[in-house]
mmCIF file of C-alpha atoms in Angstrom:
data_model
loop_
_atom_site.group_PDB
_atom_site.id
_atom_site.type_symbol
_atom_site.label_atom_id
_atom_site.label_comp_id
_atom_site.label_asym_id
_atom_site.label_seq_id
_atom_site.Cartn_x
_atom_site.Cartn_y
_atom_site.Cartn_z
ATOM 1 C CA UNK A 1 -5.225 -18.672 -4.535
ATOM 2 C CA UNK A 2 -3.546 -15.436 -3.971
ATOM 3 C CA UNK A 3 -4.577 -13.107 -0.864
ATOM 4 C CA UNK A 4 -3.280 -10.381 0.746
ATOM 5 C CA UNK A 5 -3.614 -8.803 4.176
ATOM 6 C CA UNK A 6 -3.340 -5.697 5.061
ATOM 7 C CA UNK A 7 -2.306 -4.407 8.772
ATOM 8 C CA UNK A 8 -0.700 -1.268 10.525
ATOM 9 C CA UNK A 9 -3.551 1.279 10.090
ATOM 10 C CA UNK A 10 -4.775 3.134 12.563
ATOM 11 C CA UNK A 11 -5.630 6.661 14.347
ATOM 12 C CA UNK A 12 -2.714 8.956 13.844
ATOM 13 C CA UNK A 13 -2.061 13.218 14.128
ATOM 14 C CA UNK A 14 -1.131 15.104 11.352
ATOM 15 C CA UNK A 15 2.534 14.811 10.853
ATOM 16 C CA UNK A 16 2.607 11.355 12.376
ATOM 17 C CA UNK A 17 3.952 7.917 10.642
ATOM 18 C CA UNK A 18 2.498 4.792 10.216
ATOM 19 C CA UNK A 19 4.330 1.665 8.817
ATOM 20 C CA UNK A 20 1.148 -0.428 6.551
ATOM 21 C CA UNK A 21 2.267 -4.192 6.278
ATOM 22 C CA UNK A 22 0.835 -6.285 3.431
ATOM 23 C CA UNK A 23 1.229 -10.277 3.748
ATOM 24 C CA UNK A 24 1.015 -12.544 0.439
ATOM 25 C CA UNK A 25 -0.026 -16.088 0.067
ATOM 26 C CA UNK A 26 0.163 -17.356 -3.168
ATOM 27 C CA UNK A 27 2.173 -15.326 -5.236
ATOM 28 C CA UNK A 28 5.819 -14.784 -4.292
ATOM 29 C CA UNK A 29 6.184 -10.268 -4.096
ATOM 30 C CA UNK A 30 9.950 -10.915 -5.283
ATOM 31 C CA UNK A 31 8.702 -12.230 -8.810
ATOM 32 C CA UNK A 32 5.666 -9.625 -8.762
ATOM 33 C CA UNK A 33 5.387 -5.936 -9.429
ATOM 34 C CA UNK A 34 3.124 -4.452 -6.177
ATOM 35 C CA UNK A 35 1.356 -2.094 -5.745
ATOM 36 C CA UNK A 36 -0.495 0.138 -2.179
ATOM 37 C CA UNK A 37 -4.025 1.832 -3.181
ATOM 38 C CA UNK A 38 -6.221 3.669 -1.309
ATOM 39 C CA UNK A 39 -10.227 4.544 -1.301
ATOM 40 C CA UNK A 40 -11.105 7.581 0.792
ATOM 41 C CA UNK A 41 -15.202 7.446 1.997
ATOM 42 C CA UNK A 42 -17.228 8.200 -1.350
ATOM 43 C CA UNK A 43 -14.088 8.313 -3.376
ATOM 44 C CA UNK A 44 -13.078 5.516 -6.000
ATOM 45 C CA UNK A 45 -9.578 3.476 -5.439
ATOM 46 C CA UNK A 46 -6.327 5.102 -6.218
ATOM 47 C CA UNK A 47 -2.994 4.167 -7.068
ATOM 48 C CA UNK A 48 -0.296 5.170 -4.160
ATOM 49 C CA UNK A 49 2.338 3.387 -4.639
ATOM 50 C CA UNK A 50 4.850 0.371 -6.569
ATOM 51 C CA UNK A 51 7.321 -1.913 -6.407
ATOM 52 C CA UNK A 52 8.436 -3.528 -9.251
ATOM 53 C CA UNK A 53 10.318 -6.754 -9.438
ATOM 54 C CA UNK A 54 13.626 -4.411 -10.194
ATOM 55 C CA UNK A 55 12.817 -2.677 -7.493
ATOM 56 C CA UNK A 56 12.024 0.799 -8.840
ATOM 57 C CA UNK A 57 9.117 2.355 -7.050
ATOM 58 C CA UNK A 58 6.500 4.874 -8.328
ATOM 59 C CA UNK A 59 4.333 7.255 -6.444
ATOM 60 C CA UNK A 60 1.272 9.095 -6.750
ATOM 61 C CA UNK A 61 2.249 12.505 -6.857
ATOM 62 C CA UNK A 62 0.356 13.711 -3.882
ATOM 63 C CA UNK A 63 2.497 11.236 -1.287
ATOM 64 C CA UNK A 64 5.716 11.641 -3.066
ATOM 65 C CA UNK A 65 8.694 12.415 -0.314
ATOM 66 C CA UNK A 66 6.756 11.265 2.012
ATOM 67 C CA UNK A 67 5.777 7.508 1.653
ATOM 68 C CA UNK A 68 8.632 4.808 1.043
ATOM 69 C CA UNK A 69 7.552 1.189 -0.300
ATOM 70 C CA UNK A 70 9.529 -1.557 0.243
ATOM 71 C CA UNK A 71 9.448 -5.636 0.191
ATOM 72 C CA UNK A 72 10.632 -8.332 2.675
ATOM 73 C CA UNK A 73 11.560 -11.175 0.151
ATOM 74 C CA UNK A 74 11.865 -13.437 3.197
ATOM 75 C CA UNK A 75 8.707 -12.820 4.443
ATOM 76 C CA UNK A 76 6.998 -12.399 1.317
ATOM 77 C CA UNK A 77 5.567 -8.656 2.439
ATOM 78 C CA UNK A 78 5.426 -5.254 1.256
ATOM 79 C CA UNK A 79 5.524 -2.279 3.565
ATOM 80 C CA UNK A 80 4.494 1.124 3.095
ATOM 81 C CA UNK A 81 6.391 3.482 5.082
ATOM 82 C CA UNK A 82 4.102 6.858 6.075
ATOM 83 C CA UNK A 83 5.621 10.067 7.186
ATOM 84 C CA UNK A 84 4.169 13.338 7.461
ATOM 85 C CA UNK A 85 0.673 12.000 7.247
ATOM 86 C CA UNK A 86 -1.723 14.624 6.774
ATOM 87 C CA UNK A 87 -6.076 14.308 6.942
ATOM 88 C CA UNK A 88 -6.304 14.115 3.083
ATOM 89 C CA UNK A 89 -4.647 10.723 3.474
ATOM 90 C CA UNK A 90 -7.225 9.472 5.761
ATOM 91 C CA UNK A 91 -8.700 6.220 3.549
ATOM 92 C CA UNK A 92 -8.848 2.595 3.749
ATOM 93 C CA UNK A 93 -5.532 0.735 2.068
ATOM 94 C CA UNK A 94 -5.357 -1.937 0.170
ATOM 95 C CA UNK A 95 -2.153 -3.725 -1.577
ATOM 96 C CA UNK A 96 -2.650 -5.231 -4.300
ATOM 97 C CA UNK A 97 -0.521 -6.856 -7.947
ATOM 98 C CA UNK A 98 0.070 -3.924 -10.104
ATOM 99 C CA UNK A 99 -0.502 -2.374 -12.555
ATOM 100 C CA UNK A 100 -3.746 -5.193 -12.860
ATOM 101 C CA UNK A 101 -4.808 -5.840 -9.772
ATOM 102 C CA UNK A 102 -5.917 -9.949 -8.654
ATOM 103 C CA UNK A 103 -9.927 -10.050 -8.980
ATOM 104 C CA UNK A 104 -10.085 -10.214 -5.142
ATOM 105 C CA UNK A 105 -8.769 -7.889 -2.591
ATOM 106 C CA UNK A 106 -8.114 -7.740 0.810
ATOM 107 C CA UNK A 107 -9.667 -6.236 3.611
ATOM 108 C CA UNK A 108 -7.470 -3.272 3.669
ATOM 109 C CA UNK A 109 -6.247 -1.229 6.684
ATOM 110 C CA UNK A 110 -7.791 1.920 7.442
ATOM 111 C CA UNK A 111 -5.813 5.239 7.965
ATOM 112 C CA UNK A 112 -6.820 8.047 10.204
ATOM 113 C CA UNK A 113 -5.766 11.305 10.010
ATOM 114 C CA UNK A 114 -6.855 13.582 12.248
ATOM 115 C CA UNK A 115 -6.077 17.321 12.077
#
């Protein structure tokens, strides 16, 4: 069964960082393209960020320059790396196989902006 956990969120000021972890069981990230979403209250899920097996990456435009993803093959974990966070990136995130997602997902972390 594959899961993944999400941890690192939290309550952060504009221009802050944040480091999101994501843990998988049952799939192995090195063999597995990844991907970071995000749902903002109201909004639907959106596509933030991959990793591919190759290791190129891909970012939605609007975090581009400013989020890194990258894997721990060891620990079988993909971070997301946050920089100049700003309020409009305030949402719940979830990783997650990409680009089609496992039926179940995590809990997510949530990520507070405030202005």
């Amino acid at each position: 069964q594959v899961q993944f956990v999400e941890s690192g969120g939290g309550l952060v000021q504009a221009g802050g960082s944040l480091r999101l972890s994501c843990a998988a069981s049952g799939i192995e990230v090195r063999f597995n393209a990844i991907g970071w979403y995000r749902q903002a209250p109201g909004k639907q899920r959106t596509f933030v960020a991959c990793l591919t097996i190759g290791g190129a990456t891909d970012y939605a435009e609007s975090v581009k320059g400013r989020f890194t993803i990258t894997r721990d093959n060891a620990k079988n974990t993909v971070y997301l790396q946050m920089n100049s966070l700003q309020p409009e990136d305030t949402a719940t995130y979830y990783c997650n196989s990409y680009p089609y997602p496992q039926p179940t997902w995590g809990q997510g972390t949530q990520v507070t902006v405030s202005s």
